[in-house]
Coordinates of C-alpha atoms in Angstrom, one line a residue:
Chain H
M1 CA 5.9 28.5 21.9
K2 CA 2.9 27.6 19.8
V3 CA 3.8 27.2 15.4
L4 CA 0.8 27.6 12.8
V5 CA 1.8 26.3 10.0
P6 CA -0.5 26.6 6.8
V7 CA -0.9 23.2 4.4
K8 CA -2.8 22.8 1.2
R9 CA -3.9 20.4 -0.4
V10 CA -3.0 19.8 -4.4
I11 CA -3.2 17.3 -6.8
D12 CA -1.2 14.1 -5.7
Y13 CA 3.5 15.3 -7.4
N14 CA 2.8 11.4 -8.3
V15 CA 0.0 12.4 -11.0
R16 CA 1.0 13.3 -14.3
P17 CA -1.2 17.1 -14.7
R18 CA -3.4 17.4 -17.9
V19 CA -4.9 20.1 -18.6
K20 CA -8.4 20.4 -19.4
A21 CA -9.9 21.0 -23.2
D22 CA -11.2 24.4 -22.7
Q23 CA -7.8 25.5 -21.1
T24 CA -8.6 26.9 -18.3
G25 CA -6.8 24.7 -15.9
V26 CA -6.1 22.0 -15.1
D27 CA -8.4 19.2 -14.8
L28 CA -9.0 17.6 -11.1
A29 CA -11.8 15.5 -11.6
N30 CA -10.9 12.6 -10.6
V31 CA -7.5 12.7 -10.0
K32 CA -5.8 11.6 -6.3
M33 CA -5.2 14.6 -4.3
A34 CA -2.3 14.8 -1.1
M35 CA -0.7 17.7 0.9
N36 CA 1.3 20.1 -1.0
P37 CA 5.5 18.5 0.0
F38 CA 6.7 21.6 0.7
C39 CA 3.7 22.3 3.0
E40 CA 4.7 18.6 4.6
I41 CA 8.3 19.7 4.9
A42 CA 7.0 22.6 6.7
V43 CA 4.9 20.4 9.2
E44 CA 8.1 17.8 9.9
E45 CA 10.4 21.1 11.0
A46 CA 7.2 22.2 13.4
V47 CA 7.1 18.3 14.0
R48 CA 11.2 17.9 15.5
M49 CA 11.0 21.9 17.1
K50 CA 8.4 20.3 19.1
E51 CA 10.4 16.3 19.7
K52 CA 13.4 19.2 20.7
G53 CA 11.1 21.2 22.8
I54 CA 11.7 23.9 21.2
V55 CA 7.6 23.9 20.4
E56 CA 4.9 23.2 22.6
E57 CA 1.7 23.4 20.1
I58 CA 1.5 22.6 16.3
I59 CA -2.0 24.4 14.9
L60 CA -2.5 23.3 11.2
V61 CA -4.8 25.7 9.0
S62 CA -5.8 24.8 5.5
I63 CA -8.1 27.2 3.2
G64 CA -9.9 25.3 0.8
P65 CA -12.9 22.7 0.1
Q66 CA -14.3 20.3 3.4
Q67 CA -11.7 17.8 1.4
A68 CA -8.8 19.5 2.6
Q69 CA -9.5 17.9 6.0
E70 CA -7.8 15.2 5.2
T71 CA -4.9 17.2 4.2
I72 CA -5.1 18.5 8.1
R73 CA -5.2 15.5 9.6
V74 CA -2.0 13.8 7.2
G75 CA -0.8 16.8 9.2
L76 CA -2.3 15.4 12.8
A77 CA -1.0 12.0 12.0
M78 CA 2.8 13.3 11.7
G79 CA 2.3 15.6 15.2
G80 CA 0.4 18.4 14.7
D81 CA -2.0 19.4 17.6
R82 CA -5.3 20.2 16.1
G83 CA -6.3 22.0 13.1
I84 CA -8.2 24.7 11.4
L85 CA -9.9 24.0 8.3
V86 CA -11.3 27.6 6.5
K87 CA -14.4 26.2 4.1
T88 CA -14.5 27.9 1.5
D89 CA -15.1 26.1 -2.9
D90 CA -13.5 29.3 -4.6
T91 CA -10.0 29.7 -5.4
V92 CA -7.9 31.5 -2.9
E93 CA -5.1 33.7 -4.1
P94 CA -2.4 34.0 -2.6
L95 CA -3.3 37.9 -0.9
A96 CA -5.7 36.5 0.6
V97 CA -4.5 33.2 2.0
A98 CA -2.0 35.8 3.5
K99 CA -5.0 38.1 5.2
I100 CA -6.8 34.8 6.1
L101 CA -3.1 34.0 8.1
K102 CA -2.5 36.9 9.5
A103 CA -6.0 37.1 11.4
I104 CA -5.4 33.4 12.4
V105 CA -1.8 34.6 14.0
E106 CA -3.6 37.3 15.7
A107 CA -6.3 34.8 17.2
E108 CA -4.0 32.1 17.9
G109 CA -0.7 34.1 18.7
P110 CA 1.6 31.8 17.3
G111 CA 6.2 32.8 17.8
L112 CA 6.0 30.9 14.4
V113 CA 4.5 30.2 11.1
I114 CA 6.6 27.6 8.6
T115 CA 5.2 28.0 5.5
G116 CA 6.1 25.5 2.5
K117 CA 7.8 27.7 -0.4
Q118 CA 5.3 27.3 -1.7
A119 CA 2.8 25.0 -3.4
I120 CA 3.3 22.4 -6.8
D121 CA -0.3 23.0 -8.1
D122 CA 0.1 27.4 -8.6
D123 CA 3.8 27.6 -7.9
A124 CA 2.8 31.6 -6.8
N125 CA 5.6 31.3 -4.0
Q126 CA 3.9 34.1 -2.7
T127 CA 1.9 33.8 0.5
G128 CA 4.8 32.8 2.7
Q129 CA 6.7 37.0 2.2
M130 CA 3.1 38.0 1.6
L131 CA 2.1 36.4 5.4
A132 CA 5.2 38.3 6.5
A133 CA 4.9 41.8 4.8
L134 CA 1.1 42.4 6.6
L135 CA 2.8 41.2 10.1
D136 CA 5.2 43.6 9.5
W137 CA 6.7 40.3 10.7
P138 CA 10.3 39.3 9.9
Q139 CA 11.3 36.5 7.0
G140 CA 14.0 33.8 6.0
A141 CA 12.2 32.7 2.9
F142 CA 13.7 28.9 1.1
A143 CA 15.3 27.8 4.4
S144 CA 17.1 24.5 4.2
A145 CA 18.2 24.4 8.0
V146 CA 16.1 26.6 10.6
E147 CA 18.3 26.5 14.4
K148 CA 17.1 28.5 17.1
D149 CA 19.4 30.5 19.8
G150 CA 17.7 32.6 22.5
D151 CA 15.0 34.3 20.5
T152 CA 16.9 33.9 17.1
L153 CA 16.1 31.8 15.3
K154 CA 19.1 31.3 12.7
V155 CA 17.7 29.8 9.1
T156 CA 20.2 29.0 6.2
R157 CA 18.6 30.3 2.8
E158 CA 19.1 28.5 -0.6
V159 CA 19.6 31.8 -2.9
D160 CA 21.1 32.0 -6.1
G161 CA 25.0 31.4 -5.6
G162 CA 25.1 29.5 -2.6
L163 CA 23.7 29.6 1.1
Q164 CA 22.6 32.5 3.2
T165 CA 22.2 32.6 6.7
V166 CA 20.2 34.6 8.5
A167 CA 19.5 35.8 12.1
L168 CA 15.2 36.5 12.6
Q169 CA 13.8 37.8 15.6
T170 CA 10.7 36.4 16.5
P171 CA 7.4 36.2 16.0
A172 CA 9.1 35.0 12.4
V173 CA 7.8 33.5 9.2
V174 CA 10.0 30.7 7.6
T175 CA 9.3 29.2 4.2
T176 CA 10.8 25.4 3.4
D177 CA 12.9 24.7 0.8
L178 CA 13.5 21.0 -0.8
R179 CA 16.4 19.8 1.4
L180 CA 15.4 21.4 4.8
N181 CA 14.5 17.7 6.2
E182 CA 13.1 14.8 4.5
P183 CA 9.2 14.4 6.1
R184 CA 8.2 11.3 8.2
F185 CA 5.7 8.6 6.8
A186 CA 2.0 8.7 9.5
S187 CA 2.7 5.9 11.1
L188 CA -0.1 3.6 11.7
P189 CA -0.9 4.6 15.5
N190 CA -0.6 7.4 14.8
I191 CA -3.0 8.2 12.0
M192 CA -5.3 6.2 14.6
K193 CA -4.1 9.6 17.3
A194 CA -4.4 11.7 14.4
K195 CA -8.9 10.2 14.6
K196 CA -9.5 12.3 17.6
K197 CA -7.7 15.1 17.1
P198 CA -9.6 18.6 16.9
I199 CA -10.0 20.5 13.7
E200 CA -11.9 23.8 13.9
E201 CA -14.2 24.8 11.0
K202 CA -14.6 28.7 9.8
T203 CA -15.0 30.9 6.3
P204 CA -12.8 33.5 5.7
A205 CA -15.8 35.6 6.2
D206 CA -15.3 34.7 10.2
Y207 CA -11.6 36.7 9.5
G208 CA -13.7 39.5 7.5
V209 CA -12.0 38.1 4.6
D210 CA -12.8 39.0 1.0
T211 CA -11.8 36.0 -1.4
A212 CA -13.0 37.6 -4.5
N213 CA -10.1 37.7 -6.8
R214 CA -7.9 40.2 -9.1
L215 CA -6.3 38.4 -11.0
S216 CA -7.9 36.0 -14.2
V217 CA -6.4 33.2 -15.6
V218 CA -6.2 33.9 -19.2
K219 CA -5.2 30.4 -20.4
V220 CA -3.1 27.3 -19.4
T221 CA -1.2 25.1 -21.7
E222 CA 0.9 22.1 -21.6
P223 CA 4.3 23.0 -21.7
P224 CA 5.9 22.4 -25.4
K225 CA 6.9 19.4 -26.3
R226 CA 10.3 18.1 -26.1
E227 CA 12.2 17.7 -29.9
A228 CA 14.1 14.5 -29.9
G229 CA 17.5 15.4 -30.6
E230 CA 20.0 14.4 -32.7
K231 CA 22.8 11.9 -32.4
V232 CA 26.2 13.1 -34.2
E233 CA 29.5 11.2 -34.9
D234 CA 32.4 13.4 -33.2
V235 CA 32.6 16.4 -31.9
D236 CA 33.4 18.5 -36.0
A237 CA 30.3 17.3 -36.6
L238 CA 28.9 18.8 -33.2
I239 CA 31.0 22.1 -33.8
A240 CA 29.2 21.5 -37.6
K241 CA 25.8 21.6 -36.1
L242 CA 26.2 23.7 -34.0
K243 CA 27.7 26.6 -36.2
A244 CA 24.7 25.2 -38.8
A245 CA 22.1 26.6 -36.0
G246 CA 23.8 29.5 -35.4
A247 CA 24.4 28.9 -31.5
I248 CA 28.3 29.2 -32.0
Chain Y
M1 CA -24.9 4.4 -0.2
H2 CA -21.0 4.9 -0.6
F3 CA -18.2 4.1 -2.4
Q4 CA -15.7 5.4 -0.6
L5 CA -13.3 4.2 2.0
D6 CA -13.5 5.6 5.7
E7 CA -10.6 8.6 6.0
D8 CA -8.1 6.2 8.4
H9 CA -8.7 3.3 5.9
R10 CA -7.4 5.5 3.5
M11 CA -4.3 7.2 5.7
I12 CA -3.4 3.8 5.7
Q13 CA -3.2 2.3 2.3
D14 CA -1.3 5.6 1.4
L15 CA 1.5 4.9 4.0
V16 CA 1.5 1.4 2.3
R17 CA 1.8 2.7 -0.8
K18 CA 4.5 5.1 0.5
F19 CA 6.2 1.9 2.0
V20 CA 6.3 -0.1 -1.3
D21 CA 7.7 2.6 -3.3
E22 CA 10.6 3.3 -0.6
N23 CA 11.3 0.0 0.6
L24 CA 10.4 -2.6 -1.8
K25 CA 10.8 -1.3 -5.0
P26 CA 13.6 -0.3 -4.9
L27 CA 14.7 -4.2 -4.2
E28 CA 13.0 -4.9 -7.2
P29 CA 16.7 -5.2 -9.7
K30 CA 17.9 -7.3 -7.1
V31 CA 15.4 -9.6 -6.9
L32 CA 15.0 -10.1 -10.7
E33 CA 18.8 -10.5 -10.5
R34 CA 18.0 -13.3 -8.7
D35 CA 15.4 -14.3 -10.3
A36 CA 18.2 -14.6 -14.0
A37 CA 20.1 -16.6 -12.2
G38 CA 17.7 -19.5 -11.3
E39 CA 18.6 -18.7 -7.4
G40 CA 14.8 -17.5 -7.2
A41 CA 13.0 -14.5 -6.7
Y42 CA 13.9 -14.1 -3.2
L43 CA 14.6 -11.4 -0.1
T44 CA 18.6 -11.5 1.7
E45 CA 18.3 -11.9 5.2
D46 CA 19.9 -8.8 5.8
E47 CA 17.0 -7.2 3.5
K48 CA 14.0 -8.6 5.2
A49 CA 15.2 -8.0 8.7
A50 CA 15.4 -4.1 7.2
I51 CA 12.2 -3.8 5.9
D52 CA 10.7 -5.9 9.0
A53 CA 12.2 -3.4 10.3
R54 CA 10.7 -0.5 8.9
S55 CA 7.2 -2.5 8.5
Q56 CA 7.2 -2.3 12.5
E57 CA 8.3 1.3 13.2
L58 CA 5.1 2.6 10.8
G59 CA 3.0 0.1 13.1
L60 CA 2.3 -2.1 10.7
W61 CA 2.5 -5.8 12.2
G62 CA -0.6 -7.5 12.3
L63 CA -2.9 -5.0 11.3
D64 CA -5.9 -7.4 10.8
A65 CA -5.1 -9.3 14.5
P66 CA -6.7 -8.7 17.9
E67 CA -6.2 -6.0 19.6
D68 CA -5.3 -7.8 23.2
V69 CA -2.7 -10.0 21.9
G70 CA -1.5 -6.3 20.3
G71 CA -2.6 -6.1 16.9
S72 CA -4.4 -3.2 15.2
D73 CA -7.5 -5.4 14.4
L74 CA -9.2 -3.7 11.1
P75 CA -11.9 -5.6 9.5
F76 CA -11.6 -7.0 5.4
V77 CA -12.7 -3.6 4.0
A78 CA -9.3 -1.4 5.3
M79 CA -7.1 -5.0 4.1
I80 CA -8.2 -4.6 0.6
G81 CA -6.4 -1.7 0.0
V82 CA -3.3 -3.3 2.1
N83 CA -2.9 -5.9 0.2
I84 CA -3.5 -3.9 -3.7
E85 CA -0.7 -1.8 -3.3
I86 CA 1.3 -4.8 -1.8
G87 CA 0.8 -6.3 -4.5
K88 CA 2.2 -3.4 -6.7
T89 CA 5.9 -5.4 -6.6
C90 CA 7.2 -8.3 -7.5
T91 CA 9.8 -8.1 -4.2
P92 CA 8.2 -10.7 -2.2
Y93 CA 7.1 -9.3 0.9
Y94 CA 4.2 -10.0 3.7
I95 CA 3.8 -7.9 6.6
P96 CA 4.1 -10.4 9.6
P97 CA 1.7 -11.9 10.0
D98 CA 0.6 -13.6 7.0
S99 CA -3.1 -13.1 7.9
P100 CA -4.5 -16.7 6.6
N101 CA -3.2 -19.0 8.9
L102 CA -3.7 -15.7 11.7
R103 CA -7.4 -15.9 10.9
M104 CA -7.6 -20.0 11.2
L105 CA -5.6 -19.4 14.2
M106 CA -7.9 -16.1 15.9
A107 CA -11.2 -18.4 14.9
T108 CA -9.5 -21.5 16.8
V109 CA -7.9 -20.7 19.7
N110 CA -8.0 -22.1 23.1
D111 CA -6.2 -20.2 26.3
D112 CA -3.3 -21.8 27.0
Q113 CA -3.2 -22.1 22.6
R114 CA -3.6 -18.2 22.0
E115 CA -0.7 -17.4 24.7
R116 CA 2.0 -20.0 23.2
Y117 CA 0.8 -19.8 19.5
L118 CA -2.1 -16.5 18.3
A119 CA 0.7 -13.9 20.4
P120 CA 4.1 -14.5 19.4
Y121 CA 2.7 -15.0 15.7
V122 CA 1.1 -12.1 16.4
Q123 CA 4.0 -10.2 17.4
G124 CA 5.8 -11.2 14.5
G125 CA 8.2 -13.2 16.3
T126 CA 7.4 -16.6 14.8
I127 CA 6.8 -18.1 11.4
S128 CA 4.1 -20.4 10.3
A129 CA 2.9 -23.5 7.2
I130 CA -0.2 -25.0 6.5
G131 CA -0.5 -28.2 5.3
I132 CA -3.7 -29.2 3.5
S133 CA -2.9 -30.6 0.4
E134 CA -1.3 -33.8 -0.4
P135 CA -0.5 -36.3 -3.7
G136 CA -4.0 -37.1 -4.9
A137 CA -6.3 -34.6 -2.4
G138 CA -5.7 -31.0 -3.9
A139 CA -8.6 -28.9 -4.6
D140 CA -10.7 -31.8 -3.2
P141 CA -9.7 -31.6 1.1
A142 CA -12.6 -34.0 2.1
A143 CA -10.2 -36.7 -0.2
M144 CA -7.3 -36.6 2.8
T145 CA -6.3 -39.1 3.9
T146 CA -3.2 -38.6 6.9
R147 CA -4.2 -39.6 9.4
A148 CA -4.3 -38.7 13.1
I149 CA -5.0 -41.5 15.7
R150 CA -5.1 -41.1 19.4
D151 CA -2.6 -42.8 22.0
G152 CA -2.8 -41.8 25.5
D153 CA -2.1 -38.3 26.1
D154 CA -0.6 -38.0 22.0
W155 CA -1.7 -38.2 19.0
V156 CA 0.0 -39.9 16.5
I157 CA 0.3 -38.8 12.8
N158 CA 1.2 -40.7 9.7
G159 CA 0.6 -39.5 6.2
R160 CA 2.4 -37.0 3.1
K161 CA 2.1 -33.2 2.6
I162 CA 2.4 -31.6 -1.1
W163 CA 2.7 -27.8 -2.1
I164 CA 3.8 -27.0 1.8
S165 CA 4.9 -23.6 1.5
R166 CA 7.9 -21.9 4.2
A167 CA 7.3 -25.6 5.5
P168 CA 11.6 -25.6 6.5
Q169 CA 11.0 -21.7 8.1
A170 CA 8.1 -22.4 9.9
D171 CA 8.5 -22.3 13.6
F172 CA 4.7 -24.4 13.5
T173 CA 2.9 -26.0 10.8
I174 CA -0.7 -26.5 10.8
L175 CA -1.3 -29.4 9.7
M176 CA -4.9 -31.0 8.8
A177 CA -5.1 -34.8 8.9
V178 CA -8.3 -37.1 9.6
T179 CA -9.6 -38.6 13.2
D180 CA -12.9 -40.1 11.9
K181 CA -12.4 -42.0 8.5
E182 CA -16.0 -42.3 8.3
K183 CA -17.4 -39.0 9.1
G184 CA -14.7 -37.2 6.7
A185 CA -14.4 -33.6 5.9
R186 CA -17.5 -33.7 7.5
G187 CA -16.6 -33.8 11.5
G188 CA -13.4 -36.2 10.8
M189 CA -11.1 -33.7 9.9
S190 CA -9.5 -31.5 12.5
A191 CA -5.8 -29.6 12.7
F192 CA -3.1 -29.8 14.9
L193 CA -0.1 -27.6 16.1
V194 CA 3.1 -29.5 14.9
D195 CA 6.3 -27.5 16.2
K196 CA 9.3 -27.3 14.1
G197 CA 11.9 -30.5 14.7
T198 CA 9.2 -32.5 16.0
P199 CA 10.1 -36.2 15.3
G200 CA 8.5 -37.9 12.5
F201 CA 8.2 -34.3 11.1
N202 CA 10.2 -35.0 7.8
I203 CA 10.4 -32.7 4.6
T204 CA 12.0 -35.0 2.4
R205 CA 11.9 -32.4 -0.9
K206 CA 11.8 -28.7 -2.1
I207 CA 10.1 -28.3 -5.1
P208 CA 11.2 -25.4 -7.5
M209 CA 8.2 -23.1 -8.4
I210 CA 7.9 -20.9 -11.5
G211 CA 7.7 -17.2 -10.2
G212 CA 11.3 -18.3 -8.3
Q213 CA 9.5 -19.8 -5.3
A214 CA 9.7 -23.1 -4.2
T215 CA 7.5 -25.4 -1.9
Y216 CA 8.0 -28.6 -0.1
E217 CA 6.8 -32.0 0.4
I218 CA 6.6 -33.4 4.2
A219 CA 6.3 -37.5 4.7
L220 CA 4.6 -37.9 8.3
E221 CA 6.0 -41.6 10.2
D222 CA 4.5 -41.8 13.5
C223 CA 4.9 -38.1 14.0
R224 CA 3.5 -37.6 17.5
V225 CA 1.9 -34.5 18.6
P226 CA 0.4 -33.3 22.3
H227 CA -3.4 -33.4 22.7
A228 CA -2.8 -30.0 23.5
N229 CA -1.7 -29.0 20.4
L230 CA -4.8 -30.3 18.6
L231 CA -5.9 -27.0 17.1
G232 CA -10.1 -25.9 17.8
E233 CA -12.7 -29.5 18.4
E234 CA -11.5 -32.7 17.3
G235 CA -13.3 -33.1 14.3
K236 CA -14.0 -29.6 13.3
G237 CA -11.0 -28.8 11.6
F238 CA -12.8 -27.8 8.3
A239 CA -14.9 -24.9 9.2
P240 CA -12.0 -22.7 10.2
M241 CA -9.7 -24.5 7.2
Q242 CA -12.3 -22.8 5.2
V243 CA -11.6 -19.2 6.7
R244 CA -8.3 -19.7 6.4
L245 CA -8.8 -20.2 2.5
S246 CA -11.4 -16.9 2.3
T247 CA -9.2 -14.9 4.2
R248 CA -6.8 -16.3 1.3
R249 CA -8.6 -15.8 -1.8
M250 CA -9.2 -12.1 -0.8
Q251 CA -5.7 -11.1 -0.2
M252 CA -5.1 -13.1 -3.9
A253 CA -7.2 -11.0 -5.6
S254 CA -6.5 -8.0 -3.9
W255 CA -3.1 -8.6 -4.4
C256 CA -4.3 -9.6 -8.5
I257 CA -6.0 -5.9 -8.4
G258 CA -2.7 -4.5 -7.8
A259 CA -0.4 -6.5 -10.3
A260 CA -2.5 -5.5 -12.8
M261 CA -2.7 -1.4 -11.5
R262 CA 0.8 -1.6 -11.9
A263 CA 1.2 -2.7 -15.2
L264 CA -1.7 -0.7 -16.5
D265 CA 0.4 2.3 -15.8
M266 CA 3.0 0.9 -17.5
M267 CA 1.3 0.2 -20.1
L268 CA -0.3 3.8 -20.4
D269 CA 3.8 5.3 -20.0
Y270 CA 5.2 3.4 -22.2
A271 CA 1.8 3.8 -24.7
P272 CA 2.5 7.0 -26.3
Q273 CA 6.4 6.6 -26.5
R274 CA 7.0 3.8 -28.5
S275 CA 6.4 4.8 -32.4
T276 CA 5.7 1.9 -34.9
F277 CA 5.1 2.8 -38.5
G278 CA 4.9 6.8 -37.8
A279 CA 2.6 6.4 -35.1
P280 CA 2.2 5.9 -31.2
L281 CA 1.3 3.1 -30.1
S282 CA -1.5 4.6 -28.1
E283 CA -3.3 5.5 -31.2
R284 CA -3.2 2.2 -32.0
Q285 CA -7.0 0.4 -31.7
T286 CA -6.1 -2.5 -30.4
V287 CA -3.1 -1.1 -27.4
Q288 CA -6.6 1.7 -26.6
N289 CA -8.6 -1.5 -26.2
W290 CA -6.1 -3.7 -24.1
I291 CA -6.1 0.1 -21.9
A292 CA -10.1 0.4 -21.4
D293 CA -10.4 -3.3 -20.9
A294 CA -7.4 -3.4 -18.6
Y295 CA -9.0 -0.2 -16.7
T296 CA -13.0 -1.4 -17.0
R297 CA -11.8 -5.4 -15.7
I298 CA -9.7 -3.8 -12.5
R299 CA -13.0 -1.4 -11.7
A300 CA -15.0 -4.6 -11.5
A301 CA -12.6 -6.9 -9.4
T302 CA -11.8 -3.6 -7.2
L303 CA -15.6 -3.5 -6.8
M304 CA -16.3 -6.8 -5.9
T305 CA -13.5 -7.4 -4.2
Y306 CA -14.9 -4.9 -1.5
E307 CA -18.5 -5.4 -1.5
T308 CA -17.1 -9.3 -0.3
A309 CA -15.7 -7.6 2.1
W310 CA -17.7 -5.4 3.4
K311 CA -20.3 -8.6 3.4
L312 CA -17.4 -10.7 5.6
D313 CA -17.2 -7.9 8.4
N314 CA -21.2 -8.0 8.4
N315 CA -20.7 -11.4 8.9
M316 CA -23.0 -12.6 5.5
D317 CA -22.5 -15.4 4.1
V318 CA -20.0 -14.7 1.3
R319 CA -19.1 -18.6 0.0
T320 CA -20.0 -17.7 -3.3
D321 CA -18.3 -13.9 -3.6
I322 CA -15.2 -15.3 -2.8
S323 CA -15.0 -17.7 -5.3
M324 CA -16.2 -15.5 -7.8
I325 CA -14.1 -13.0 -6.6
K326 CA -10.6 -15.6 -6.7
A327 CA -11.8 -16.8 -10.0
Y328 CA -12.2 -13.5 -11.7
A329 CA -9.3 -11.5 -10.3
T330 CA -6.4 -14.4 -11.3
E331 CA -7.9 -14.6 -14.3
M332 CA -8.3 -10.3 -15.2
A333 CA -4.2 -9.5 -14.2
Y334 CA -3.1 -12.2 -15.6
D335 CA -4.6 -11.1 -19.0
I336 CA -3.6 -7.5 -18.7
L337 CA 0.1 -8.8 -17.5
D338 CA -0.4 -10.7 -20.7
N339 CA -1.2 -8.1 -22.5
A340 CA 1.6 -5.2 -21.0
M341 CA 4.2 -8.0 -21.3
Q342 CA 3.1 -7.5 -25.2
L343 CA 2.5 -3.8 -24.9
Y344 CA 6.4 -4.1 -24.2
G345 CA 7.3 -6.0 -26.8
A346 CA 10.8 -7.1 -26.8
M347 CA 11.3 -5.9 -23.2
G348 CA 8.7 -7.0 -22.0
M349 CA 9.8 -10.6 -22.7
T350 CA 13.1 -9.9 -20.8
K351 CA 14.1 -10.8 -17.1
E352 CA 14.8 -7.3 -16.3
L353 CA 11.2 -5.8 -16.0
P354 CA 8.9 -6.4 -13.3
L355 CA 6.4 -8.1 -15.5
H356 CA 7.1 -11.7 -16.4
L357 CA 7.6 -11.7 -12.3
M358 CA 4.4 -10.7 -11.5
Q359 CA 2.7 -13.0 -14.6
S360 CA 4.5 -15.9 -13.0
H361 CA 3.3 -14.8 -9.7
I362 CA -0.3 -14.5 -10.9
R363 CA 0.2 -18.1 -13.1
T364 CA 1.0 -19.5 -10.1
Q365 CA -2.5 -18.1 -8.1
R366 CA -5.1 -19.1 -10.8
I367 CA -4.0 -22.8 -9.0
Y368 CA -2.8 -22.0 -5.5
D369 CA -6.4 -22.7 -3.2
G370 CA -8.3 -24.1 -5.8
P371 CA -7.9 -23.8 -9.5
T372 CA -10.4 -21.1 -11.5
E373 CA -12.9 -24.1 -12.9
I374 CA -13.2 -25.3 -9.3
H375 CA -14.3 -21.9 -8.1
N376 CA -16.0 -21.3 -11.2
W377 CA -17.6 -24.8 -10.3
V378 CA -18.8 -23.6 -7.0
V379 CA -20.4 -20.2 -8.5
A380 CA -22.0 -22.1 -10.2
R381 CA -23.1 -25.3 -7.8
N382 CA -24.8 -22.6 -5.9
L383 CA -26.4 -20.8 -8.4
L384 CA -27.9 -24.7 -9.8
G385 CA -28.6 -25.6 -6.0
L386 CA -26.9 -28.6 -6.5
K387 CA -25.6 -30.8 -4.0
R388 CA -21.7 -32.0 -4.4

């Protein structure tokens, strides 16, 4: 089975994001970028499936600017086999991403797509679900465990109030939650090997997808500053404060 | 001209950054506790073994060693990023094998020594030390008095060495000695490989140093070394020793850049949090000057160090550059750490934050491998065309 893993280049999770002065978005100038952590988990899961012999080939896809090639390269160093860079400098919304991925799925014929549940930049949490709908494939979103059982994938999902286990007929789409696995570091010998792995360059037009935006961002603002708390002497004082604030 | 590292070298730096974040920084509280208790800033054997296993698993050993003895043969420019990341923590650790002695061995070993010393060293199986300084001959190694005299198939060494790191742990020590008194540094200095436990190689004293470190004094009393352990050619030990020193100075500059980056990050974290007299420290102009100054000087040191590494990789003369970056980077980092400690107030004076330990390490680096004043003298002397 082939597995397709989309990987997104986002602001590094260690960086404290700052809103641009004109409130049109987050300032990305001279900011360290890295692979979306949920995508790292997706790559790791695919590599583990390959190590178990469930998967023969791991194809990584990134949609974005030329530099997104580096994100693919990181995935190749973790254990991916080859990459496809769909090059565009425009913002690509989740639906357009899902349409491009659908076209790649049709061209490559993977038995499984593993995506991060969301990217830490826009936190849209839409692409995996949209892709499953467009392909008319079963989906297991927010996976915290994935097990192969014949033609069926048993996916444990983190849902409100507990864990739900679903059985999916492959081909299927799985989106990864934080607790699915702990991604490995790309070791130095694997970094060197990744240099030689192929990355194919494409454009959205190659897949006949119109990436014009359907949404417009009205305003991006910093979250409100957290006000300093207040210390109280004892429980009575706490209750009095809460009553005064109308909380109880 | 472009100012970007190759993609694979950036990925290696990222890998080392993660290794430092996940394996070295979590040990800082323990290292700081031991230092505060007066035991020295060290890792236990178990801790070191666990980290060694991890760094080996990640393929980080022998980064700049030749491929035929199991290394990755990375250029100097790639090693800068690696050492910047290592410099960001006060946990004392170097990825085996330590580069300076490696470079000296690479420049000098014969086939027999390559097999007996270089290969096991690259594979991390051995620890090395070097004996250059003597009481009365530090920054001026040409004033060295330790003598090696040929006696049949052996050399007999007599003299004293001081400020030797790792002397008791080292499986072998590269020992510098005068073999021709007349010629001195120009053709009269040789290097020898002295194995641990060689009779006459006596460690006489452990000297506690600041920064939770220690060095040793060694007395050489009729220390007999076989001729097969003469490293490089007789009388030509000075030049390879300089190669070694250049490598250490590049490392030091990189560590200092890393330490200064950590200090700047800590300043950027704390300055907006701490308010005095109704305004956060980040709005005080003095603090803003510290931050702008740190950013600027870190950038300057980084660019100078990368350029020097690039010149070294391209076999260009870097004698002035090496002295320049060694002096500049160590002084820069010392000042920036001092400002960070000042910004943190009493917290900066505690032995709980890594700042004081990083600063003490850098305080020693302003002396080790040539004090700032000597390096500035070298730069000026080279510019003025003065003979020494």
